[in-house]
């Protein structure tokens, strides 16, 4: 059981350092589909278990374009805006359905613009994930701020995602632990 607790604490430490790239940190050049998929995987694989399912596939991206959740690529190339949308969608898809994500993205974009909405999403998601990491390490003093009305949905989704993240990690650690015990 000590090993299980140690692995959970190590993972919690990783969570407290989790970072999503802000708008200005995203590549400012045109990318092909495989490059976009690789980058989204690179950014989100520390928190989403890709062994359970693919984080993002070409078929998913094409579906998002078809459903007008993201703009169409220009000459089969994707830019910073596409990447920001895909990072947010891939993360939010863990707890919301596509139509809810589409509505939320459109709402936030109209309220504060795509760049600010994306950066706000990153900050909110990081805070929720880092909070889980701190709580695993025994820090329950992190206050929960009053959330403005227009941010309730994104804040709740971020907290739902981080809670789901913790449950999945704990189940995986328990599974690994039981397999080790049974192998002895």
PDB file of C-alpha atoms in Angstrom:
ATOM      1  CA  UNK A   1       0.000   0.000   0.000  1.00  0.00           C
ATOM      2  CA  UNK A   2       2.964   2.342   0.574  1.00  0.00           C
ATOM      3  CA  UNK A   3       3.929   1.955  -3.091  1.00  0.00           C
ATOM      4  CA  UNK A   4       0.413   2.900  -4.141  1.00  0.00           C
ATOM      5  CA  UNK A   5       0.496   5.999  -1.967  1.00  0.00           C
ATOM      6  CA  UNK A   6       3.958   6.952  -3.272  1.00  0.00           C
ATOM      7  CA  UNK A   7       2.862   6.613  -6.912  1.00  0.00           C
ATOM      8  CA  UNK A   8      -0.213   8.740  -6.221  1.00  0.00           C
ATOM      9  CA  UNK A   9       1.921  11.427  -4.565  1.00  0.00           C
ATOM     10  CA  UNK A  10       4.371  11.443  -7.502  1.00  0.00           C
ATOM     11  CA  UNK A  11       1.483  11.822  -9.927  1.00  0.00           C
ATOM     12  CA  UNK A  12       0.044  14.619  -7.755  1.00  0.00           C
ATOM     13  CA  UNK A  13       3.375  16.424  -7.997  1.00  0.00           C
ATOM     14  CA  UNK A  14       3.189  16.185 -11.801  1.00  0.00           C
ATOM     15  CA  UNK A  15      -0.326  17.638 -11.687  1.00  0.00           C
ATOM     16  CA  UNK A  16       0.793  20.657  -9.669  1.00  0.00           C
ATOM     17  CA  UNK A  17       3.177  21.492 -12.541  1.00  0.00           C
ATOM     18  CA  UNK A  18       0.700  20.879 -15.376  1.00  0.00           C
ATOM     19  CA  UNK A  19       0.711  23.615 -18.014  1.00  0.00           C
ATOM     20  CA  UNK A  20      -1.334  24.196 -21.143  1.00  0.00           C
ATOM     21  CA  UNK A  21       0.216  26.443 -23.784  1.00  0.00           C
ATOM     22  CA  UNK A  22      -1.317  29.884 -23.931  1.00  0.00           C
ATOM     23  CA  UNK A  23      -2.321  31.454 -27.250  1.00  0.00           C
ATOM     24  CA  UNK A  24       1.097  33.101 -27.701  1.00  0.00           C
ATOM     25  CA  UNK A  25       2.881  29.805 -26.915  1.00  0.00           C
ATOM     26  CA  UNK A  26       1.084  27.903 -29.682  1.00  0.00           C
ATOM     27  CA  UNK A  27       3.013  27.544 -32.959  1.00  0.00           C
ATOM     28  CA  UNK A  28       2.422  30.533 -35.215  1.00  0.00           C
ATOM     29  CA  UNK A  29       2.734  28.610 -38.446  1.00  0.00           C
ATOM     30  CA  UNK A  30       0.578  26.424 -40.614  1.00  0.00           C
ATOM     31  CA  UNK A  31       0.503  22.758 -39.657  1.00  0.00           C
ATOM     32  CA  UNK A  32      -0.616  19.577 -41.344  1.00  0.00           C
ATOM     33  CA  UNK A  33      -3.168  17.267 -39.725  1.00  0.00           C
ATOM     34  CA  UNK A  34      -0.563  14.813 -38.349  1.00  0.00           C
ATOM     35  CA  UNK A  35       1.399  17.675 -36.751  1.00  0.00           C
ATOM     36  CA  UNK A  36      -1.749  19.037 -35.104  1.00  0.00           C
ATOM     37  CA  UNK A  37      -2.667  15.608 -33.747  1.00  0.00           C
ATOM     38  CA  UNK A  38       0.875  15.127 -32.406  1.00  0.00           C
ATOM     39  CA  UNK A  39       0.858  18.515 -30.662  1.00  0.00           C
ATOM     40  CA  UNK A  40      -2.560  18.035 -29.057  1.00  0.00           C
ATOM     41  CA  UNK A  41      -1.424  14.624 -27.820  1.00  0.00           C
ATOM     42  CA  UNK A  42       1.801  16.126 -26.484  1.00  0.00           C
ATOM     43  CA  UNK A  43      -0.040  18.879 -24.610  1.00  0.00           C
ATOM     44  CA  UNK A  44      -2.777  16.674 -23.117  1.00  0.00           C
ATOM     45  CA  UNK A  45      -1.198  13.233 -22.647  1.00  0.00           C
ATOM     46  CA  UNK A  46       0.111  14.148 -19.161  1.00  0.00           C
ATOM     47  CA  UNK A  47      -3.500  14.276 -17.961  1.00  0.00           C
ATOM     48  CA  UNK A  48      -5.596  12.212 -20.370  1.00  0.00           C
ATOM     49  CA  UNK A  49      -4.948   8.482 -20.526  1.00  0.00           C
ATOM     50  CA  UNK A  50      -4.425   7.905 -24.231  1.00  0.00           C
ATOM     51  CA  UNK A  51      -4.072   4.148 -23.772  1.00  0.00           C
ATOM     52  CA  UNK A  52      -7.833   4.031 -23.137  1.00  0.00           C
ATOM     53  CA  UNK A  53      -8.630   5.759 -26.448  1.00  0.00           C
ATOM     54  CA  UNK A  54      -7.035   8.086 -28.969  1.00  0.00           C
ATOM     55  CA  UNK A  55      -7.010  11.661 -27.803  1.00  0.00           C
ATOM     56  CA  UNK A  56      -7.504  13.011 -31.286  1.00  0.00           C
ATOM     57  CA  UNK A  57      -7.715  11.438 -34.731  1.00  0.00           C
ATOM     58  CA  UNK A  58      -8.013  12.808 -38.251  1.00  0.00           C
ATOM     59  CA  UNK A  59     -11.596  11.511 -38.362  1.00  0.00           C
ATOM     60  CA  UNK A  60     -12.435  13.470 -35.190  1.00  0.00           C
ATOM     61  CA  UNK A  61     -10.940  16.672 -36.610  1.00  0.00           C
ATOM     62  CA  UNK A  62     -12.867  16.230 -39.867  1.00  0.00           C
ATOM     63  CA  UNK A  63     -16.050  15.636 -37.870  1.00  0.00           C
ATOM     64  CA  UNK A  64     -15.486  18.845 -35.865  1.00  0.00           C
ATOM     65  CA  UNK A  65     -15.084  20.774 -39.128  1.00  0.00           C
ATOM     66  CA  UNK A  66     -18.206  19.151 -40.592  1.00  0.00           C
ATOM     67  CA  UNK A  67     -20.235  20.027 -37.476  1.00  0.00           C
ATOM     68  CA  UNK A  68     -18.833  23.580 -37.575  1.00  0.00           C
ATOM     69  CA  UNK A  69     -17.239  23.267 -34.146  1.00  0.00           C
ATOM     70  CA  UNK A  70     -13.934  24.424 -35.651  1.00  0.00           C
ATOM     71  CA  UNK A  71     -13.274  26.366 -38.846  1.00  0.00           C
ATOM     72  CA  UNK A  72     -12.258  24.460 -41.965  1.00  0.00           C
ATOM     73  CA  UNK A  73      -8.514  24.198 -42.645  1.00  0.00           C
ATOM     74  CA  UNK A  74      -7.029  26.420 -45.306  1.00  0.00           C
ATOM     75  CA  UNK A  75      -5.496  24.296 -48.094  1.00  0.00           C
ATOM     76  CA  UNK A  76      -5.350  21.329 -45.658  1.00  0.00           C
ATOM     77  CA  UNK A  77      -3.322  23.372 -43.193  1.00  0.00           C
ATOM     78  CA  UNK A  78      -4.239  24.295 -39.640  1.00  0.00           C
ATOM     79  CA  UNK A  79      -3.221  27.361 -37.680  1.00  0.00           C
ATOM     80  CA  UNK A  80      -3.037  28.559 -34.086  1.00  0.00           C
ATOM     81  CA  UNK A  81      -6.816  29.034 -33.888  1.00  0.00           C
ATOM     82  CA  UNK A  82      -7.432  25.415 -34.949  1.00  0.00           C
ATOM     83  CA  UNK A  83      -4.914  24.141 -32.416  1.00  0.00           C
ATOM     84  CA  UNK A  84      -6.492  26.157 -29.596  1.00  0.00           C
ATOM     85  CA  UNK A  85      -9.951  24.863 -30.486  1.00  0.00           C
ATOM     86  CA  UNK A  86      -8.710  21.265 -30.652  1.00  0.00           C
ATOM     87  CA  UNK A  87      -6.910  21.440 -27.295  1.00  0.00           C
ATOM     88  CA  UNK A  88     -10.043  22.800 -25.626  1.00  0.00           C
ATOM     89  CA  UNK A  89     -12.376  20.353 -27.386  1.00  0.00           C
ATOM     90  CA  UNK A  90     -10.196  17.318 -26.633  1.00  0.00           C
ATOM     91  CA  UNK A  91     -10.023  18.264 -22.970  1.00  0.00           C
ATOM     92  CA  UNK A  92     -13.676  19.219 -22.577  1.00  0.00           C
ATOM     93  CA  UNK A  93     -14.816  16.106 -24.450  1.00  0.00           C
ATOM     94  CA  UNK A  94     -13.806  14.148 -21.358  1.00  0.00           C
ATOM     95  CA  UNK A  95     -16.815  15.600 -19.512  1.00  0.00           C
ATOM     96  CA  UNK A  96     -19.146  17.253 -22.050  1.00  0.00           C
ATOM     97  CA  UNK A  97     -20.822  16.256 -25.313  1.00  0.00           C
ATOM     98  CA  UNK A  98     -19.851  18.002 -28.545  1.00  0.00           C
ATOM     99  CA  UNK A  99     -22.952  20.185 -28.764  1.00  0.00           C
ATOM    100  CA  UNK A 100     -22.337  21.484 -25.234  1.00  0.00           C
ATOM    101  CA  UNK A 101     -18.710  22.190 -26.114  1.00  0.00           C
ATOM    102  CA  UNK A 102     -19.724  23.988 -29.321  1.00  0.00           C
ATOM    103  CA  UNK A 103     -22.216  26.161 -27.423  1.00  0.00           C
ATOM    104  CA  UNK A 104     -19.672  26.958 -24.711  1.00  0.00           C
ATOM    105  CA  UNK A 105     -16.938  27.838 -27.201  1.00  0.00           C
ATOM    106  CA  UNK A 106     -19.265  30.087 -29.197  1.00  0.00           C
ATOM    107  CA  UNK A 107     -20.490  31.786 -26.024  1.00  0.00           C
ATOM    108  CA  UNK A 108     -17.002  32.424 -24.650  1.00  0.00           C
ATOM    109  CA  UNK A 109     -15.712  33.611 -28.046  1.00  0.00           C
ATOM    110  CA  UNK A 110     -18.568  36.139 -28.297  1.00  0.00           C
ATOM    111  CA  UNK A 111     -18.079  37.309 -24.712  1.00  0.00           C
ATOM    112  CA  UNK A 112     -14.325  37.899 -24.712  1.00  0.00           C
ATOM    113  CA  UNK A 113     -12.878  36.779 -28.070  1.00  0.00           C
ATOM    114  CA  UNK A 114     -11.214  33.532 -29.096  1.00  0.00           C
ATOM    115  CA  UNK A 115      -7.718  34.359 -27.820  1.00  0.00           C
ATOM    116  CA  UNK A 116      -8.858  35.458 -24.383  1.00  0.00           C
ATOM    117  CA  UNK A 117     -11.392  32.627 -24.151  1.00  0.00           C
ATOM    118  CA  UNK A 118      -8.700  30.069 -24.949  1.00  0.00           C
ATOM    119  CA  UNK A 119      -6.243  31.544 -22.433  1.00  0.00           C
ATOM    120  CA  UNK A 120      -9.008  31.654 -19.809  1.00  0.00           C
ATOM    121  CA  UNK A 121      -9.794  28.006 -20.542  1.00  0.00           C
ATOM    122  CA  UNK A 122      -6.100  27.110 -20.047  1.00  0.00           C
ATOM    123  CA  UNK A 123      -5.865  28.961 -16.727  1.00  0.00           C
ATOM    124  CA  UNK A 124      -9.122  27.469 -15.444  1.00  0.00           C
ATOM    125  CA  UNK A 125      -8.207  23.928 -16.504  1.00  0.00           C
ATOM    126  CA  UNK A 126      -4.712  24.194 -15.005  1.00  0.00           C
ATOM    127  CA  UNK A 127      -6.070  25.528 -11.712  1.00  0.00           C
ATOM    128  CA  UNK A 128      -8.573  22.681 -11.420  1.00  0.00           C
ATOM    129  CA  UNK A 129      -5.936  20.046 -12.202  1.00  0.00           C
ATOM    130  CA  UNK A 130      -3.353  21.653  -9.929  1.00  0.00           C
ATOM    131  CA  UNK A 131      -5.929  21.869  -7.132  1.00  0.00           C
ATOM    132  CA  UNK A 132      -6.476  18.105  -7.323  1.00  0.00           C
ATOM    133  CA  UNK A 133      -2.698  17.615  -7.162  1.00  0.00           C
ATOM    134  CA  UNK A 134      -2.437  19.826  -4.080  1.00  0.00           C
ATOM    135  CA  UNK A 135      -5.365  18.099  -2.386  1.00  0.00           C
ATOM    136  CA  UNK A 136      -3.807  14.671  -2.981  1.00  0.00           C
ATOM    137  CA  UNK A 137      -0.712  16.021  -1.251  1.00  0.00           C
ATOM    138  CA  UNK A 138      -2.846  17.087   1.714  1.00  0.00           C
ATOM    139  CA  UNK A 139      -3.292  20.804   0.986  1.00  0.00           C
ATOM    140  CA  UNK A 140      -6.978  21.542   1.451  1.00  0.00           C
ATOM    141  CA  UNK A 141      -6.412  25.232   2.189  1.00  0.00           C
ATOM    142  CA  UNK A 142      -6.715  26.347  -1.436  1.00  0.00           C
ATOM    143  CA  UNK A 143      -9.766  28.612  -1.422  1.00  0.00           C
ATOM    144  CA  UNK A 144     -12.508  28.286  -3.980  1.00  0.00           C
ATOM    145  CA  UNK A 145     -13.073  31.763  -5.384  1.00  0.00           C
ATOM    146  CA  UNK A 146     -16.449  33.240  -6.240  1.00  0.00           C
ATOM    147  CA  UNK A 147     -16.982  32.394  -9.892  1.00  0.00           C
ATOM    148  CA  UNK A 148     -18.599  35.016 -12.162  1.00  0.00           C
ATOM    149  CA  UNK A 149     -21.824  33.888 -13.838  1.00  0.00           C
ATOM    150  CA  UNK A 150     -20.328  33.784 -17.336  1.00  0.00           C
ATOM    151  CA  UNK A 151     -17.532  31.461 -16.146  1.00  0.00           C
ATOM    152  CA  UNK A 152     -19.585  28.913 -14.219  1.00  0.00           C
ATOM    153  CA  UNK A 153     -19.833  26.418 -17.108  1.00  0.00           C
ATOM    154  CA  UNK A 154     -16.125  26.416 -17.965  1.00  0.00           C
ATOM    155  CA  UNK A 155     -15.156  26.287 -14.273  1.00  0.00           C
ATOM    156  CA  UNK A 156     -17.520  23.391 -13.552  1.00  0.00           C
ATOM    157  CA  UNK A 157     -16.288  21.508 -16.631  1.00  0.00           C
ATOM    158  CA  UNK A 158     -12.665  22.007 -15.563  1.00  0.00           C
ATOM    159  CA  UNK A 159     -13.411  20.741 -12.055  1.00  0.00           C
ATOM    160  CA  UNK A 160     -15.360  17.781 -13.449  1.00  0.00           C
ATOM    161  CA  UNK A 161     -12.422  16.901 -15.681  1.00  0.00           C
ATOM    162  CA  UNK A 162      -9.924  17.094 -12.823  1.00  0.00           C
ATOM    163  CA  UNK A 163     -12.182  14.943 -10.602  1.00  0.00           C
ATOM    164  CA  UNK A 164     -12.541  12.375 -13.373  1.00  0.00           C
ATOM    165  CA  UNK A 165      -8.770  12.500 -13.832  1.00  0.00           C
ATOM    166  CA  UNK A 166      -8.232  11.643 -10.168  1.00  0.00           C
ATOM    167  CA  UNK A 167     -10.755   8.780 -10.243  1.00  0.00           C
ATOM    168  CA  UNK A 168      -9.158   7.264 -13.360  1.00  0.00           C
ATOM    169  CA  UNK A 169      -5.648   7.525 -11.911  1.00  0.00           C
ATOM    170  CA  UNK A 170      -6.701   5.950  -8.633  1.00  0.00           C
ATOM    171  CA  UNK A 171      -8.457   3.071 -10.428  1.00  0.00           C
ATOM    172  CA  UNK A 172      -5.337   2.496 -12.567  1.00  0.00           C
ATOM    173  CA  UNK A 173      -3.052   2.527  -9.509  1.00  0.00           C
ATOM    174  CA  UNK A 174      -5.379   0.124  -7.696  1.00  0.00           C
ATOM    175  CA  UNK A 175      -5.458  -2.171 -10.731  1.00  0.00           C
ATOM    176  CA  UNK A 176      -1.646  -2.133 -10.967  1.00  0.00           C
ATOM    177  CA  UNK A 177      -1.396  -2.809  -7.233  1.00  0.00           C
ATOM    178  CA  UNK A 178      -3.770  -5.776  -7.391  1.00  0.00           C
ATOM    179  CA  UNK A 179      -1.909  -7.219 -10.368  1.00  0.00           C
ATOM    180  CA  UNK A 180       1.400  -6.983  -8.448  1.00  0.00           C
ATOM    181  CA  UNK A 181      -0.130  -8.629  -5.370  1.00  0.00           C
ATOM    182  CA  UNK A 182      -1.658 -11.431  -7.446  1.00  0.00           C
ATOM    183  CA  UNK A 183       1.625 -12.009  -9.287  1.00  0.00           C
ATOM    184  CA  UNK A 184       3.440 -12.703  -5.999  1.00  0.00           C
TER     185      UNK A 184
END
